[in-house]
Each structure stands twice: as structure tokens, then as C-alpha cells.
CSV table of C-alpha atoms and ligand atoms in Angstrom, one decimal:
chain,number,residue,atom,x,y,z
T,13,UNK,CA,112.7,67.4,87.3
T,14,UNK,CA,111.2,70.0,89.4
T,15,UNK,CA,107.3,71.0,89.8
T,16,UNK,CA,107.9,74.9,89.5
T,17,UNK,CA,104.7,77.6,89.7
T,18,UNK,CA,105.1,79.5,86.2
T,19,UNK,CA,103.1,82.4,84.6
T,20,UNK,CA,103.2,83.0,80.8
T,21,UNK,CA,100.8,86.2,80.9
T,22,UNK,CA,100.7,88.9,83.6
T,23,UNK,CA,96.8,88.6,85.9
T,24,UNK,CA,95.4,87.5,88.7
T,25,UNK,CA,96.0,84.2,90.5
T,26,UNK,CA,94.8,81.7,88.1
T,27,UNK,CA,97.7,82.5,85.8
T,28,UNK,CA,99.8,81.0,88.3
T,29,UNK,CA,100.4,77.4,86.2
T,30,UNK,CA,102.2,74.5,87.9
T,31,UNK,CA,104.8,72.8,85.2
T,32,UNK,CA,107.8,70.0,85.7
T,33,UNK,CA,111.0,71.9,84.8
T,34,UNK,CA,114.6,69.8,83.9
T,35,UNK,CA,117.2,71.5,86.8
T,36,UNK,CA,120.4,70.8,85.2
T,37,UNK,CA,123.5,71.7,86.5
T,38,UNK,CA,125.0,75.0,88.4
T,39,UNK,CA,127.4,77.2,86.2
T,40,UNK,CA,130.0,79.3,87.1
T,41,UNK,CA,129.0,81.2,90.1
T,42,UNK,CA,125.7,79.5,90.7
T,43,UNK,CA,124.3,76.9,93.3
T,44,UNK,CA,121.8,73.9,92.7
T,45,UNK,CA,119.2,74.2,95.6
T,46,UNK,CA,116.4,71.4,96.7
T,47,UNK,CA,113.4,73.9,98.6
T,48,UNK,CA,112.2,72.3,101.7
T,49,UNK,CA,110.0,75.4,102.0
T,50,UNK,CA,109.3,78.6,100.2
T,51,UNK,CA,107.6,81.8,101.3
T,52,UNK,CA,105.3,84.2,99.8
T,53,UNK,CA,105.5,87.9,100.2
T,54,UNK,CA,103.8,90.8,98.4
T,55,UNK,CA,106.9,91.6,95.9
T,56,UNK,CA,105.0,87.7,94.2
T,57,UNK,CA,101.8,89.6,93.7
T,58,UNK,CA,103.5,92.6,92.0
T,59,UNK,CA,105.4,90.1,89.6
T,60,UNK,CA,102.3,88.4,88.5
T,61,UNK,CA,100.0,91.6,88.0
T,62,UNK,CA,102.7,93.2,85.7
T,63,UNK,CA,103.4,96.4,87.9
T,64,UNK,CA,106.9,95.2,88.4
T,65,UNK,CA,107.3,93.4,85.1
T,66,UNK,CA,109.1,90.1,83.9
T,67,UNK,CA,110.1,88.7,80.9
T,68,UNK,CA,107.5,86.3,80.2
T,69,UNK,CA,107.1,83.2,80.4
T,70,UNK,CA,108.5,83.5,84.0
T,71,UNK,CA,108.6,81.2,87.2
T,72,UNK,CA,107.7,83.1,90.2
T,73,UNK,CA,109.0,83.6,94.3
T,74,UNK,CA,111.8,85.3,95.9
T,75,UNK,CA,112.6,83.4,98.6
T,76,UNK,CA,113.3,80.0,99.9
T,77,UNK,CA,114.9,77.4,102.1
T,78,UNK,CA,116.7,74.4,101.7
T,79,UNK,CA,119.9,72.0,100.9
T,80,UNK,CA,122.5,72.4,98.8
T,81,UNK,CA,122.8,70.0,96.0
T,82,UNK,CA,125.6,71.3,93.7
T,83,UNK,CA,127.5,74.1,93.5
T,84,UNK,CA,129.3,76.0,90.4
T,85,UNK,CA,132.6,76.8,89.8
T,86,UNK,CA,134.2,80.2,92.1
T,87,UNK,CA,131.5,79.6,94.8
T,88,UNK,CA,133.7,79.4,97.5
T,89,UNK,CA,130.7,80.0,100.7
T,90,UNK,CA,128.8,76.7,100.1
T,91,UNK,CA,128.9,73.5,99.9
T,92,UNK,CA,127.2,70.4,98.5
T,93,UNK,CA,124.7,69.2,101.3
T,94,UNK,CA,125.4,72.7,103.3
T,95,UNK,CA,121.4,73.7,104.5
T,96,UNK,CA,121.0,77.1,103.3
T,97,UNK,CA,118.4,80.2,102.7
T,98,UNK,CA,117.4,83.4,100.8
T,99,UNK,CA,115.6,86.0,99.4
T,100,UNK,CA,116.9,86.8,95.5
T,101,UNK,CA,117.0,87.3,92.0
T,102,UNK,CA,116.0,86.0,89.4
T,103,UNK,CA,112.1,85.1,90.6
T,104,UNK,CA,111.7,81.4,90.5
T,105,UNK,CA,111.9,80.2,94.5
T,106,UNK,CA,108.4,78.5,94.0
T,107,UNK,CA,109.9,75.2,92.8
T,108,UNK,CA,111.0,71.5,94.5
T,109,UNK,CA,114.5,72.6,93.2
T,110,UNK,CA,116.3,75.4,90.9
T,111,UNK,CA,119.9,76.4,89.9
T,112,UNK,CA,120.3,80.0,90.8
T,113,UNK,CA,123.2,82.2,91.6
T,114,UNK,CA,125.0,81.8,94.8
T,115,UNK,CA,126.0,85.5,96.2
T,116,UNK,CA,122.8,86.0,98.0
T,117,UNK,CA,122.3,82.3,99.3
T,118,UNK,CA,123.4,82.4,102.8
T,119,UNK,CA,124.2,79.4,105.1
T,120,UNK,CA,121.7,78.8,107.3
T,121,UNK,CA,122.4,77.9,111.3
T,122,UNK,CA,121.0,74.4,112.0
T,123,UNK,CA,119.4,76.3,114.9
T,124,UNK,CA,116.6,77.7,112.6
T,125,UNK,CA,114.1,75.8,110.7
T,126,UNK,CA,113.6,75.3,107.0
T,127,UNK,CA,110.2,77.0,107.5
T,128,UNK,CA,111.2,79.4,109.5
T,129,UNK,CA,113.8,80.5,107.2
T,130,UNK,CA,111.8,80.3,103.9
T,131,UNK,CA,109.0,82.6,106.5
T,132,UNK,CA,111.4,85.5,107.1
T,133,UNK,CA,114.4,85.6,105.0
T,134,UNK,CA,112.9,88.1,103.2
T,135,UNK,CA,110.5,90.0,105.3
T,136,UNK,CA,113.4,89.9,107.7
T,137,UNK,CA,115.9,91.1,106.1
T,138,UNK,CA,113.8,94.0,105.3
T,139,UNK,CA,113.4,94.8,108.6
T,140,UNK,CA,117.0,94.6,109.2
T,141,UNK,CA,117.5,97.2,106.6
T,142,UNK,CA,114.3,99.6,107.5
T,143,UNK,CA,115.7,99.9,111.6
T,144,UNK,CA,119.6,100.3,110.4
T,145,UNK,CA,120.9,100.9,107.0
T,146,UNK,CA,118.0,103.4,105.9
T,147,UNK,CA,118.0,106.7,108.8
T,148,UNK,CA,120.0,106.5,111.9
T,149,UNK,CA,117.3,105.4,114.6
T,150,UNK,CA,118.0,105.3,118.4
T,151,UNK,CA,116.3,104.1,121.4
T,152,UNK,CA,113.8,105.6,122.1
T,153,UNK,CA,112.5,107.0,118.6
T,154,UNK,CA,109.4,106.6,117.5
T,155,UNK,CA,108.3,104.5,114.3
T,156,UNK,CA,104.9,104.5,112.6
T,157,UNK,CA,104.7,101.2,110.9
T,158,UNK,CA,101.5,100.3,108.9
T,159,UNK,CA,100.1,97.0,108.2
T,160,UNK,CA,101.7,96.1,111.5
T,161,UNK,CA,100.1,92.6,111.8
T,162,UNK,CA,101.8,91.6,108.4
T,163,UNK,CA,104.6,89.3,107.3
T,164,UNK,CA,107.1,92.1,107.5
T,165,UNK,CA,104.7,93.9,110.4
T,166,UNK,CA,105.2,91.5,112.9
T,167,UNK,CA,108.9,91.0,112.5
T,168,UNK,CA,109.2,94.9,112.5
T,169,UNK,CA,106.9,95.2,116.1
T,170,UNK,CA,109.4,92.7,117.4
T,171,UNK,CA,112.5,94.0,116.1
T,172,UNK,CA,111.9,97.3,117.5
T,173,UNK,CA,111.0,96.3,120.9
T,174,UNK,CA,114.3,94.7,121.1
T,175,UNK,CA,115.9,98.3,120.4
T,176,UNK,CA,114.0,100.1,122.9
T,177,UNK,CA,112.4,101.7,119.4
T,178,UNK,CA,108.7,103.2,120.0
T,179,UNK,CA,106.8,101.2,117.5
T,180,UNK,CA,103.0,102.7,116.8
T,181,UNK,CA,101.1,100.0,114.4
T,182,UNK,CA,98.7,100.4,112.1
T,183,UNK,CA,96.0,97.3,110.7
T,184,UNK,CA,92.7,96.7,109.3
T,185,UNK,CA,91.0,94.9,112.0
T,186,UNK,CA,90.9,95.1,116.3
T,187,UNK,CA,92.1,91.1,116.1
T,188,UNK,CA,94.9,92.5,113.7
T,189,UNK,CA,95.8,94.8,116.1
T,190,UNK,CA,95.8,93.0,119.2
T,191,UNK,CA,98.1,90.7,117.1
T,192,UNK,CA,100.6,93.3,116.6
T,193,UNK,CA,100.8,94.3,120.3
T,194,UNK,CA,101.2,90.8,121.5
T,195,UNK,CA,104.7,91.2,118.8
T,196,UNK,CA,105.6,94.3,120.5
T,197,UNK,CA,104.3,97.0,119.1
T,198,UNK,CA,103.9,99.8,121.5
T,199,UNK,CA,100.2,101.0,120.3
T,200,UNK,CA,98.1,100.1,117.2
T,201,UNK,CA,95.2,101.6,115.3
T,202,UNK,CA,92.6,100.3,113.4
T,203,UNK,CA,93.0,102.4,110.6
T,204,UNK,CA,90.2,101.1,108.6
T,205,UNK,CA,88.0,102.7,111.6
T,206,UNK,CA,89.9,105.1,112.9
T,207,UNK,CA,91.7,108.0,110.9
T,208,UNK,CA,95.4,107.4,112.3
T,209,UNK,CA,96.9,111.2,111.9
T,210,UNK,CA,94.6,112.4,115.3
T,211,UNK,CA,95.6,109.5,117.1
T,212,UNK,CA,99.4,109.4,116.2
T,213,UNK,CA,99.3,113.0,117.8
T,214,UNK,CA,97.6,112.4,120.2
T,215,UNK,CA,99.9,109.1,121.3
T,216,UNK,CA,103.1,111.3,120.6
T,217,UNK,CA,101.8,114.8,122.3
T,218,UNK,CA,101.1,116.2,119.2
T,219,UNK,CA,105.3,116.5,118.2
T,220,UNK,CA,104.9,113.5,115.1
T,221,UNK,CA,107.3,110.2,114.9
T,222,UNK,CA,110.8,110.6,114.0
T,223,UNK,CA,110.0,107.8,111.1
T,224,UNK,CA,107.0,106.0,108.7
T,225,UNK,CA,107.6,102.8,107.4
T,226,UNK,CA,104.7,102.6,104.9
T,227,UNK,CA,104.4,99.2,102.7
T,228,UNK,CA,100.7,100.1,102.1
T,229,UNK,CA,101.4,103.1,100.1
T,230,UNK,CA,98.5,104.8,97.7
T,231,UNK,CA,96.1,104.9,100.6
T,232,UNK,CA,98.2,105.4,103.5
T,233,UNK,CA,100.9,107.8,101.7
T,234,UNK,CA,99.9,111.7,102.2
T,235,UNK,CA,98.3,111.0,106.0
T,236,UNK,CA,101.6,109.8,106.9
T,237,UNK,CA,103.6,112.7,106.0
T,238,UNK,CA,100.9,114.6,108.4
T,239,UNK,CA,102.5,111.9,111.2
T,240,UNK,CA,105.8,113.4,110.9
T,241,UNK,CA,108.3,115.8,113.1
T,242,UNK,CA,109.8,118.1,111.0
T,243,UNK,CA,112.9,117.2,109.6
T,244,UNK,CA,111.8,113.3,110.0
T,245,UNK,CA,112.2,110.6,107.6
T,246,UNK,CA,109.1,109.0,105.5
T,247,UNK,CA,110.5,105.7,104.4
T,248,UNK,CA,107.9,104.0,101.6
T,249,UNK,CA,108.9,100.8,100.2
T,250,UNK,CA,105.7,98.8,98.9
T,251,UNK,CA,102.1,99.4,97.5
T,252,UNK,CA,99.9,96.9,99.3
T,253,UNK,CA,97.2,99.1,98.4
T,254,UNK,CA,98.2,100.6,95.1
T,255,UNK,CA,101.4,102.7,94.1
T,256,UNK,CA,101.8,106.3,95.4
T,257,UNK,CA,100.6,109.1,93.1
T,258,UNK,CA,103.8,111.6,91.7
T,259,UNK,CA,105.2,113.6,95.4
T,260,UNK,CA,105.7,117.6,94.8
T,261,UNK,CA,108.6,118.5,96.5
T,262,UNK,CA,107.7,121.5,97.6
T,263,UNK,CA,104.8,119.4,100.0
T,264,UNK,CA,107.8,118.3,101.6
T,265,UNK,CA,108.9,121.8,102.3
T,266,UNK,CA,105.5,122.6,103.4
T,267,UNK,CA,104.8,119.4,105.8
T,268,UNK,CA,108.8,120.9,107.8
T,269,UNK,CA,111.5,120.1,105.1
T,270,UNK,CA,111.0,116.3,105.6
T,271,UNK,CA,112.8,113.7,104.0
T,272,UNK,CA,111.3,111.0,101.7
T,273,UNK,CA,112.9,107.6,100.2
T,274,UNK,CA,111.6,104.7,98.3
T,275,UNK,CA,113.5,101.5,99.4
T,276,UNK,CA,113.8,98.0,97.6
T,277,UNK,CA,115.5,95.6,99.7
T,278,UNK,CA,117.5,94.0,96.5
T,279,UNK,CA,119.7,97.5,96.5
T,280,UNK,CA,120.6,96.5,100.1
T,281,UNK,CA,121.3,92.7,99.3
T,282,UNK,CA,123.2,93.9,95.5
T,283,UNK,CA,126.9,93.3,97.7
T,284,UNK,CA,127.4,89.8,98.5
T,285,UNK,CA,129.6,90.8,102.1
T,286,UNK,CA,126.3,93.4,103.0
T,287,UNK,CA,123.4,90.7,101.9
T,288,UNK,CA,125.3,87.9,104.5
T,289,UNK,CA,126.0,90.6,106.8
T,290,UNK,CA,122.0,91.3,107.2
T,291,UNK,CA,121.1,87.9,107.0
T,292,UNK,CA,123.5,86.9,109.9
T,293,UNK,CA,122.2,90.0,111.9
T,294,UNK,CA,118.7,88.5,111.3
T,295,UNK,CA,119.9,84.9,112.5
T,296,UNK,CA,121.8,86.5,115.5
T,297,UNK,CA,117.8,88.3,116.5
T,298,UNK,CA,116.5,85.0,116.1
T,299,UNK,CA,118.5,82.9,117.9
T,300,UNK,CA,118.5,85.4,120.6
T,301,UNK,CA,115.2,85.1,120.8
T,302,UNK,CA,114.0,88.3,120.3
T,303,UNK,CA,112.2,87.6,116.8
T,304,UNK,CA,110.7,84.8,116.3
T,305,UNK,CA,108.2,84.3,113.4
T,306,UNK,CA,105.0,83.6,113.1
T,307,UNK,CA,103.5,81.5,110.6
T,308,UNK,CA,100.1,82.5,110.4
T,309,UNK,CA,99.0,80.1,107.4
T,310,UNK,CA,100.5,77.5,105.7
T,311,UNK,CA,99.1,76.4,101.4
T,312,UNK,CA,100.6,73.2,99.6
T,313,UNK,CA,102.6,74.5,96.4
T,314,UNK,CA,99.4,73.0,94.2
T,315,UNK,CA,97.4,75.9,95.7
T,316,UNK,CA,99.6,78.5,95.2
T,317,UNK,CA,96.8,80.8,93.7
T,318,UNK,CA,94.5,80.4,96.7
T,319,UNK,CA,97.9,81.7,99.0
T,320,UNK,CA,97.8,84.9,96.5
T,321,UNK,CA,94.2,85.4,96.8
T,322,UNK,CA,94.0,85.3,100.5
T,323,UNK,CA,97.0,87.5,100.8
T,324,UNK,CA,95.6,90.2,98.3
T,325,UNK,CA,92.0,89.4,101.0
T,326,UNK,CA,93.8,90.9,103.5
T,327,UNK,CA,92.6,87.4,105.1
T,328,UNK,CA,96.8,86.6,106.0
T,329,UNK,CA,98.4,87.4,109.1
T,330,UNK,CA,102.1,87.2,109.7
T,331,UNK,CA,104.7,85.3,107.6
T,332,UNK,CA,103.3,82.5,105.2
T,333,UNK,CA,104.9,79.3,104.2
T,334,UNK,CA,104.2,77.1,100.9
T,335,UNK,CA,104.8,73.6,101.6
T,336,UNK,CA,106.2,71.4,99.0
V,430,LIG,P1,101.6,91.7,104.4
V,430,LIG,O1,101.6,90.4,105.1
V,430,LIG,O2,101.9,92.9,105.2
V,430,LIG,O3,100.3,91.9,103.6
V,430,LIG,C1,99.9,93.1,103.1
V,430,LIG,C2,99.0,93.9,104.2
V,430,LIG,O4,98.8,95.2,103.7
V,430,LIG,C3,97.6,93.3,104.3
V,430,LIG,O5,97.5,92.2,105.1
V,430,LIG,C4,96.8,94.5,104.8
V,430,LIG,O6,96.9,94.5,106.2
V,430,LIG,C5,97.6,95.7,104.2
V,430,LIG,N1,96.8,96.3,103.2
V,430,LIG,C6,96.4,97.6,103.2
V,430,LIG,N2,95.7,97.9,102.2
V,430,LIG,C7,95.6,96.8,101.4
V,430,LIG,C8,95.0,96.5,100.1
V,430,LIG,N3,94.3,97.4,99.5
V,430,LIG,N4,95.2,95.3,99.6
V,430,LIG,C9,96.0,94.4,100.2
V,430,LIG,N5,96.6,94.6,101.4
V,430,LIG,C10,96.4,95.8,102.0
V,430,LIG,O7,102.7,91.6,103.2
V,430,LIG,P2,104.3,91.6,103.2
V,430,LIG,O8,104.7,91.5,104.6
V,430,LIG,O9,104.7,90.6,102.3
V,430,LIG,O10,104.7,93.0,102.7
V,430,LIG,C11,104.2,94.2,103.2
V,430,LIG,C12,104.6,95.3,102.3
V,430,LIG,O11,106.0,95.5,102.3
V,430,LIG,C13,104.2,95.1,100.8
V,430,LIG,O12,103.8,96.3,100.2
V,430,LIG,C14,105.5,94.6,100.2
V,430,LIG,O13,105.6,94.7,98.9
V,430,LIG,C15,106.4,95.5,101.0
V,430,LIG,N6,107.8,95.0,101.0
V,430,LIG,C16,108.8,95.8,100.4
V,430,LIG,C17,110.1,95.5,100.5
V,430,LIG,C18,111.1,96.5,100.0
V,430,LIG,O14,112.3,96.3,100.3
V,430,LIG,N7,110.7,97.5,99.3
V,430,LIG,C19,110.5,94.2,101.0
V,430,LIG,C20,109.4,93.4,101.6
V,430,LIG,C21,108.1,93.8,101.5
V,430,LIG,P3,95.7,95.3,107.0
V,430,LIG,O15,94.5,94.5,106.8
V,430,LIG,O16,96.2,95.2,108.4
V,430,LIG,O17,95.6,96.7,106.4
């Protein structure tokens, strides 16, 4: 049996329901996996509210670390009692255990943590994809990246320091920002205070950033096409604040024939060599030392809903980790 976090309607946090759930065994293609810790990321919020939508009833979370109990017929890349992480389909990561398909479970180096796995499998394999499988980006480009002090944030500040990559931050408090510095970001703005277009000219001499990386979305989308050289790349790929109203072409056009994408990392991770490619990139940064994560707040699996609440507060800061 398993305790697994389920919801049965779409709503806020308190339709997050904790139930005991038979595990049975792996099928063809699919791993049994006991959690030693799971992480929360926005894409959990999404699920719950309905605006990406699951069949219901559904068990919730995308991402996860810990040993591998069984494993299915064809899995050739794991073993029983291998340690192992990921972020994938189907939803269901908030659980002691869960069979699951194996493609995107990766084997995890015994150099990294369970919690730091189940912190940044996902939010760091999205950065992995934003700095090089989206737009070429070389040293020495410059990236605006809001909600800097974030899960995926501060993986992103620290990534692009390591690349020589111009990172200017964006967050909703001065603490938030110092935050993101400390991780590497080049410059931040406060931009519940400060209106960032101004300043993002003013830090780049009025020429605009090569890229945005914008998982805020509704509030921060049409500024930050005003943030852009012509010709540069406007990458959204979440809605922290609220999806992004319909895009006329032609404002493209208008703003200097830019270019505009919406990403989801689970295109990225769809081939099994790309999606342990990314993840072994991600290990390499790590064990490098150049990202390391930070676990700005821990909740028990019990309190699941207060983790969604404080995360929808904007009261979070970096990666967080349910315990189990
Ligand atoms: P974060 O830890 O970054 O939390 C979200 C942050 O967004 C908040 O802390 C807050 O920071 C900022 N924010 C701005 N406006 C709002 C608002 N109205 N309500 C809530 N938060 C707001 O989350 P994650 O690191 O998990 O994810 C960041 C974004 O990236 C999300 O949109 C997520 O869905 C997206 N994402 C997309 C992926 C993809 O491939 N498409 C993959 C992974 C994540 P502040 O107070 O500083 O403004």
C-alpha cells in the first residue's frame, strides 16, 4: 500500500485528498519506484485548478526520487534496488511508492541526494532545455528571466553564470532579489516596484536582451516583448500569474520581427536517449558544482495543501521538497 495525494474534482488546495493505494506490479515497460522524496513545482497547481486538465479522479506530482523496487519486462536501463529520479508522466509522484513507466526514470549518481534530486529534476531539466535546446545562446548574451528567485529561477541564475550568460532577474520582493544575485544572476528588479522595461534598457544601453524566459506569463507577457533586440527570441513557458491573452502576429512585426515560442518541457523529455541526455547534463552541472539547489522549504506529504498554498502566496523561494 502506498499513501498517495489524490484529487477527484478540480479547486483549490483542499481538494488535495490523501488515500492508501495497492502498487501492484510493473508491466511491460514500466518500473516499480519507492519515493524517498518528491518535489513540487507549478505544473501541480495547474493540474489541480483544471487549466491543464486530468481525467479525474487523478493522483497528483511530476517528479520524484527514489529506489527501484521492480522493474517490467524490456526495461533494459534499470535495475531492482538501482537509486533513481525524474520528472514524468502520468501525474502521480506524490505517493510512498507507484508503478510508472520507465523511459523517463533516469539513474541517479550516488553523488546527489534523494532530496536534491526530487528538488530539481524537473526545474532543472527545464533549465537545461531553456539555455540549449530552445535558441542558440552564447557567452555573453543576455537573458531576462523573471521570477528569478524561484524553483526554476535560481537554478536558471546559476546555470547561466556558469556559461558566461548575462542573466537580468526579475522578483517580487528586495529579499527575493538579493536571493537571486547571491545564485548568480547578473542584476535583478523588483518588478512589483519597479516597472522592468526602463530598467532592462537602461542595464543593456537601451539595445534589449537577446532572450525572455518568462514563467509568469499574463502579467509579465507584452512588457517583455518591449525588453527585446529585434530579431530576439521571447521564450514563454508557464502562467504563474495567469495564462497569456491570444498574441497578434503582426505585434511581433511591429516590436522588430521577433520570434515567440511556448515551451513544455515533456516535448523535450518525449525521446527516452534526449530526456537522459538532459538529465545527465544536469547531474554533470551538479556534480561540478556549478548548480547546486536550494531547498528553500521543506512540508510533510500530510500537508501537501499548505505546500500549494504557500507556493500560489508567492511565500516560496527556490526548490521545495515534500517529505514522506
Ligand atoms: P516558482 O518557484 O518560480 O514559483 C512561482 C513564482 O512566480 C512565485 O514565487 C512568484 O515569484 C512568481 N509569480 C508572479 N506572479 C505570480 C502570481 N500571480 N501568483 C503566483 N506566483 C507569481 O515556480 P516553479 O519554479 O515551479 O515554476 C516557475 C514557472 O515555470 C511556472 O510558471 C511553471 O509552470 C513554469 N514551468 C514551466 C515548465 C515548462 O517546461 N513549460 C517547466 C517547469 C516550470 P515573485 O514573487 O518573485 O514574483
Amino acid at each position: 500500500m502506498s499513501r498517495t495525494i489524490v484529487i477527484e474534482e478540480p479547486g483549490g488546495p483542499e481538494m488535495l485528498k490523501v488515500v492508501e493505494r495497492e502498487v501492484g506490479d510493473p508491466g511491460p515497460g514500466e518500473i516499480r519506484i519507492r519515493h524517498h522524496a518528491v518535489g513540487l513545482n507549478f505544473i501541480d497547481v495547474y493540474q489541480r485548478t483544471g487549466l491543464y486538465p486530468l481525467p479525474l479522479p487523478h493522483a497528483l506530482g511530476m517528479e520524484a526520487a527514489g529506489i527501484v523496487e521492480a522493474v517490467g519486462e524490456g526495461v533494459t536501463h534499470l535495475k531492482e534496488g538501482d537509486r533513481a529520479a525524474y520528472a514524468a508522466m502520468p501525474p502521480g509522484a506524490y505517493a510512498e511508492a507507484r508503478v510508472m513507466p520507465a523511459a523517463q526514470v533516469c539513474p541517479l549518481p550516488d553523488s546527489i541526494s534523494y532530496e536534491d534530486a526530487a528538488a530539481m529534476m524537473l526545474q532543472g531539466m527545464t533549465v537545461e532545455y531553456l539555455f540549449h535546446r530552445v535558441t542558440p545562446i552564447a557567452k555573453g548574451d543576455s537573458v531576462l528571466f523573471h521570477a528569478a528567485a524561484g524553483g526554476v529561477g535560481l537554478i536558471a541564475c546559476q546555470w547561466a553564470r556558469s556559461e558566461g550568460i548575462e542573466l537580468i532577474g526579475t522578483a517580487g520582493t528586495d529579499a527575493k532579489c538579493a536571493l537571486a544575485r547571491e545564485h548568480g544572476a547578473a542584476h535583478c528588479i523588483n518588478y512589483r516596484e519597479t516597472d522592468f522595461v526602463p530598467e532592462v534598457k537602461k542595464i543593456t544601453k537601451d539595445a534589449g536582451v537577446d532572450v525572455v524566459m518568462d514563467g509568469v506569463g499574463k502579467d509579465t507577457f507584452d512588457a517583455s516583448l518591449d525588453c527585446l533586440k529585434p530579431l530576439g527570441m521571447m521564450i514563454s513557458f508557464g502562467n504563474a500569474s495567469g495564462p497569456v491573452e491570444p498574441v497578434s502576429l503582426l505585434t511581433l512585426a511591429a516590436k522588430g520581427s521577433l520570434k515567440l515560442t511556448r515551451t513544455t518541457l515533456f516535448t523535450f523529455l518525449a525521446d527516452h536517449d534526449r530526456c537522459q541526455a538532459m538529465a545527465r547534463h544536469l547531474f554533470d552541472k551538479m556534480e561540478s558544482g556549478a548548480v547546486k539547489v536550494n531547498i528553500g522549504q521543506r512540508w510533510p506529504l500530510e500537508e501537501i495543501a499548505d505546500a500549494h498554498r504557500a507556493l500560489e502566496a508567492r511565500e516560496t523561494t527556490g526548490s521545495t521538497v515534500i517529505t514522506l
